[in-house]
JSON list of C-alpha atoms in Angstrom, two decimals:
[
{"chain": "A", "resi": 1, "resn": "UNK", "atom": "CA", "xyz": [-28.04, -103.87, -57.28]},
{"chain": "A", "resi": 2, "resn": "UNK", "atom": "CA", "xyz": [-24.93, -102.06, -55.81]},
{"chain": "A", "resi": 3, "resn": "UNK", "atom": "CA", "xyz": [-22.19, -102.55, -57.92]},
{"chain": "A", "resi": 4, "resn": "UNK", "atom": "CA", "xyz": [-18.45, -100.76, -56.99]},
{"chain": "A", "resi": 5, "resn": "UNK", "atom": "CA", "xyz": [-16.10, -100.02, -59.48]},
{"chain": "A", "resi": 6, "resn": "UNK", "atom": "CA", "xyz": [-12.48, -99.87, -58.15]},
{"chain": "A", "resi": 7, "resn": "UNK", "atom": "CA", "xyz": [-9.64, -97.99, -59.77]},
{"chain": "A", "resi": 8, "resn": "UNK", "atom": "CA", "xyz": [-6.77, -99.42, -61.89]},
{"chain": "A", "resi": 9, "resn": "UNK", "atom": "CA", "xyz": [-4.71, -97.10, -59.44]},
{"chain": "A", "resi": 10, "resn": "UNK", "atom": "CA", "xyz": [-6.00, -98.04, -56.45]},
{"chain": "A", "resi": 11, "resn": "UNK", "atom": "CA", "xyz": [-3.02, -99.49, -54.98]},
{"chain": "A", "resi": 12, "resn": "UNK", "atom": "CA", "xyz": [-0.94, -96.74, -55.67]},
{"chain": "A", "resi": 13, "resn": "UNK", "atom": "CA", "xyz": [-2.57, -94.31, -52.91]},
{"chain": "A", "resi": 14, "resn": "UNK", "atom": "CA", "xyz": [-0.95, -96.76, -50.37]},
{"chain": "A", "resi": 15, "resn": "UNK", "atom": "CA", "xyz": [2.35, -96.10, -51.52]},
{"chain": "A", "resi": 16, "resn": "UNK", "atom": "CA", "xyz": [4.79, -92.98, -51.38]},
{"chain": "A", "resi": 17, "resn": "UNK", "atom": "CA", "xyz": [4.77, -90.72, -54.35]},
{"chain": "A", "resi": 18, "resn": "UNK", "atom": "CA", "xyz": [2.66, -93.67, -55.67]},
{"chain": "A", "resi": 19, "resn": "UNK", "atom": "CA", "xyz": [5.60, -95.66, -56.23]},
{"chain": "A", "resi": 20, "resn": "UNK", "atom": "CA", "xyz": [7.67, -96.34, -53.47]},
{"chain": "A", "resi": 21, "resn": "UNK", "atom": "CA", "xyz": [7.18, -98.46, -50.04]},
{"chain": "A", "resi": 22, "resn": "UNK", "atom": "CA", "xyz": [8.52, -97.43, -46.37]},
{"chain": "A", "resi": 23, "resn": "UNK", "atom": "CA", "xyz": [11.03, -100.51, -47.01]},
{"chain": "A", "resi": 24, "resn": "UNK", "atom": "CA", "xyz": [12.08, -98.76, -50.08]},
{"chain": "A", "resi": 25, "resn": "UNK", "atom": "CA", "xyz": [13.21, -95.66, -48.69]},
{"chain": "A", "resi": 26, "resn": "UNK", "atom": "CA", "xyz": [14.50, -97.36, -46.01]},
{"chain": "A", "resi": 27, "resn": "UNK", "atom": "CA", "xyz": [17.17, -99.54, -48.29]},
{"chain": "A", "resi": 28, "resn": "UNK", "atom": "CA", "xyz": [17.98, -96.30, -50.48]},
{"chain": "A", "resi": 29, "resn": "UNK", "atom": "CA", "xyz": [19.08, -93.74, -47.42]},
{"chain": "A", "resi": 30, "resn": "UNK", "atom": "CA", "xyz": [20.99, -96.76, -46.34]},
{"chain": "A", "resi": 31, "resn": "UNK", "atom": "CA", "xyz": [22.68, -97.02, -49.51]},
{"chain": "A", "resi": 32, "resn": "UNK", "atom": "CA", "xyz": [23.06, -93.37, -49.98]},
{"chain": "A", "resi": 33, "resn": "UNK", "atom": "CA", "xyz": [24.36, -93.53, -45.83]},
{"chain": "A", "resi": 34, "resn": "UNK", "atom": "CA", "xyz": [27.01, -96.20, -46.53]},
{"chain": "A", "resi": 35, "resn": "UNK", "atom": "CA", "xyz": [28.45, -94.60, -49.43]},
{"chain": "A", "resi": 36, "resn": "UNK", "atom": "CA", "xyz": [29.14, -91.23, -47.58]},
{"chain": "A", "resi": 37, "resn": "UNK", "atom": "CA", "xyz": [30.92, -92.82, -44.90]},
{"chain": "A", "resi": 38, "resn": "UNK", "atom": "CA", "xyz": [32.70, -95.05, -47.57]},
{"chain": "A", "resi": 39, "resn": "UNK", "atom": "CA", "xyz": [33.55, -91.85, -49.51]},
{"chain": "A", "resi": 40, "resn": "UNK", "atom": "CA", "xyz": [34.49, -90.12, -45.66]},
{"chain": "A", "resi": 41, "resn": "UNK", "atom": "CA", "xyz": [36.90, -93.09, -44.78]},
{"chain": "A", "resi": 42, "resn": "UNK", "atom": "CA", "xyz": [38.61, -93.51, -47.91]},
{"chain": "A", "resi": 43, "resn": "UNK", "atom": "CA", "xyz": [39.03, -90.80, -50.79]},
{"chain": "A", "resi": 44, "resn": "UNK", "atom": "CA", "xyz": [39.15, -92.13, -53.83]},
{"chain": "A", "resi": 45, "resn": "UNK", "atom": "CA", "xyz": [42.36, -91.29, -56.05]},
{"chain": "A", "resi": 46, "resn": "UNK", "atom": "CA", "xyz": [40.85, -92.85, -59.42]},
{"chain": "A", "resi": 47, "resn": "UNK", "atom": "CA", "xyz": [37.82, -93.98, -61.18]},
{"chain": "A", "resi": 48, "resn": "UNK", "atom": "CA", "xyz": [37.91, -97.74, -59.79]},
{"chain": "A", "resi": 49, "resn": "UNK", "atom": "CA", "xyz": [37.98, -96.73, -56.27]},
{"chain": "A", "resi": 50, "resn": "UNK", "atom": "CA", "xyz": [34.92, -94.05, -56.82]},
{"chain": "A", "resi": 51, "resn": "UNK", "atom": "CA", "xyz": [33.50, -97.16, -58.30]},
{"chain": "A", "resi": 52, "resn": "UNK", "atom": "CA", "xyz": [33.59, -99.08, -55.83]},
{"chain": "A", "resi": 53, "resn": "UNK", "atom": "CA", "xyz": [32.51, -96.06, -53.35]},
{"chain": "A", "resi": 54, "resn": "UNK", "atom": "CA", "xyz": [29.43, -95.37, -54.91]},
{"chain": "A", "resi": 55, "resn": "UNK", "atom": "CA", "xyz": [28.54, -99.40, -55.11]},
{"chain": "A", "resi": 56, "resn": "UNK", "atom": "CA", "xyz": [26.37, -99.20, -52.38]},
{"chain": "A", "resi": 57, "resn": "UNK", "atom": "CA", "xyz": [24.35, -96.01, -53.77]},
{"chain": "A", "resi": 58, "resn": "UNK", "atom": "CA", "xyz": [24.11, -97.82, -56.59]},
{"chain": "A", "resi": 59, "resn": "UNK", "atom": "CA", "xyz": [23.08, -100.88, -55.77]},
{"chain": "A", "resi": 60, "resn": "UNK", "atom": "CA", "xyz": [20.34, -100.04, -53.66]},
{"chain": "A", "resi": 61, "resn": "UNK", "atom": "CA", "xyz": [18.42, -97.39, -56.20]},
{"chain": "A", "resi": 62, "resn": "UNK", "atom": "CA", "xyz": [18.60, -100.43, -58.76]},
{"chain": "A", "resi": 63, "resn": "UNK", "atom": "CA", "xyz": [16.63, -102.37, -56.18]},
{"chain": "A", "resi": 64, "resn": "UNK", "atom": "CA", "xyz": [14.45, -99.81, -55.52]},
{"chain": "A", "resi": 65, "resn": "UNK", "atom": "CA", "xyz": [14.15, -98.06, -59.11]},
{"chain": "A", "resi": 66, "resn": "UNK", "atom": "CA", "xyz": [10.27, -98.47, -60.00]},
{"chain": "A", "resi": 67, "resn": "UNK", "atom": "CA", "xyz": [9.05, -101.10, -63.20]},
{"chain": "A", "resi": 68, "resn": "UNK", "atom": "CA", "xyz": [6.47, -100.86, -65.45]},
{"chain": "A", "resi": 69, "resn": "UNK", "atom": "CA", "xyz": [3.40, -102.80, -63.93]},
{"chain": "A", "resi": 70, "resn": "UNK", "atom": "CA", "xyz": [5.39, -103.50, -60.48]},
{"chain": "A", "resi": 71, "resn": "UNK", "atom": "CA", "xyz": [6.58, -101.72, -57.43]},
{"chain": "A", "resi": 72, "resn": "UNK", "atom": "CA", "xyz": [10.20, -102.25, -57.95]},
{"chain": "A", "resi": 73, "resn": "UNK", "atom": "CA", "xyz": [13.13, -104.95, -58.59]},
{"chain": "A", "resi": 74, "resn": "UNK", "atom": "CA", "xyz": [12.90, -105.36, -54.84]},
{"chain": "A", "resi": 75, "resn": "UNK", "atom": "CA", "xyz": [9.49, -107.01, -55.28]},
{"chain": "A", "resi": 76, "resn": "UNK", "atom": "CA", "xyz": [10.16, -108.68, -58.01]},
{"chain": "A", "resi": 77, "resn": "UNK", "atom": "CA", "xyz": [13.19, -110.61, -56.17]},
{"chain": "A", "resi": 78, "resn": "UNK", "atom": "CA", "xyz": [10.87, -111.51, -53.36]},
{"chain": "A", "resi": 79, "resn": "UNK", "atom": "CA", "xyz": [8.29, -113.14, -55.64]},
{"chain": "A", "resi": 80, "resn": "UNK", "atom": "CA", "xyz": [10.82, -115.11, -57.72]},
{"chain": "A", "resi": 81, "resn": "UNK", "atom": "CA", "xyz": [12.64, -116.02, -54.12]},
{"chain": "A", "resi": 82, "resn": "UNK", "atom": "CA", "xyz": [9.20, -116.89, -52.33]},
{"chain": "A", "resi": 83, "resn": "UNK", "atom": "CA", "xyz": [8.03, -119.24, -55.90]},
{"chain": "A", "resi": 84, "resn": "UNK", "atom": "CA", "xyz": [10.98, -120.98, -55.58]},
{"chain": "A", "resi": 85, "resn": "UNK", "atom": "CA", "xyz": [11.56, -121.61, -51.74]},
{"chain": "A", "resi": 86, "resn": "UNK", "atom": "CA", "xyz": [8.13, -122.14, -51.23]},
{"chain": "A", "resi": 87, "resn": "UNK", "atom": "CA", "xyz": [5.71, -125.38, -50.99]},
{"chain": "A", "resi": 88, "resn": "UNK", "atom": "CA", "xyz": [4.60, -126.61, -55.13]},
{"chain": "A", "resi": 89, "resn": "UNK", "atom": "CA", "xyz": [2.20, -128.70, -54.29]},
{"chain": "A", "resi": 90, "resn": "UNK", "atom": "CA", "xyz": [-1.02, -126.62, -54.07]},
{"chain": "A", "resi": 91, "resn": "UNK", "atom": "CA", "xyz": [-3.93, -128.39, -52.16]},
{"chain": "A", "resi": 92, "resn": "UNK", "atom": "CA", "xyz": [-7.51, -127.36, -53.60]},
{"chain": "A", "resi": 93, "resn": "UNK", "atom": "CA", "xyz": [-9.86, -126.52, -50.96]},
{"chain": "A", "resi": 94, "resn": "UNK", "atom": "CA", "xyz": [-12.49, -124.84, -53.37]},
{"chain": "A", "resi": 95, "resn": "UNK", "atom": "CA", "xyz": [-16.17, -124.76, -53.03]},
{"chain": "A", "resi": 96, "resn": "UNK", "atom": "CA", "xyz": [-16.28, -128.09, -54.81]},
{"chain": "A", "resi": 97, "resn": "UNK", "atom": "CA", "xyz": [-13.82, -129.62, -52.59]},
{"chain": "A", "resi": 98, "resn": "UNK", "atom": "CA", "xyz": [-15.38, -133.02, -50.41]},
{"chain": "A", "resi": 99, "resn": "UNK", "atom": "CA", "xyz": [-13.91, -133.82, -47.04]},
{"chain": "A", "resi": 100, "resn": "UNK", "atom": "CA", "xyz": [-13.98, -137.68, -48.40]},
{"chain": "A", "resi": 101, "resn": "UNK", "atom": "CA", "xyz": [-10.64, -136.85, -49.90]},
{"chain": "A", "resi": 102, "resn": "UNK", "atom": "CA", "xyz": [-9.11, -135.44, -46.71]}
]
């Protein structure tokens, strides 16, 4: 009998310092990107304006900044967005499924 055992971590050897996606990267350079040319266009005098600077920055590490049990926010949006856009009414097509229902 061959049986395989697979690892809890298994899915984290697909991933980028076992946390992080491609798309993830992607989307926090971009924020880190935008907020250098924001801070190159416009120098902030106070603390609202570095504020709203560093938005970008900021926003993007929160949707990339890992959870517990998860990738990162970023998935977690996409699942709640892709329960609640798509199709609730599940068809069963299981082994005990007859085609006299069809």
């Amino acid at each position: 009998m061959n049986t395989y055992l697979i690892p809890a971590n298994a899915s984290t050897g697909k991933l980028i310092f076992g946390v992080f996606r491609r798309v993830d990267l992607i989307i926090f350079v971009s924020g880190i990107l935008a907020s250098l040319l924001i801070l190159m266009i416009v120098t902030p005098d106070n603390l609202t304006q570095a504020i709203i600077c560093l938005l970008p920055v900021g926003t993007c590490s929160l949707l990339v900044v890992p959870v517990p049990n998860y990738h990162n926010i970023l998935i977690v949006l996409t699942e709640l967005i892709m329960f609640y856009y798509n199709r609730r009414n599940y068809k069963w097509e299981g082994w005990c499924y007859k085609d006299e229902f069809k």
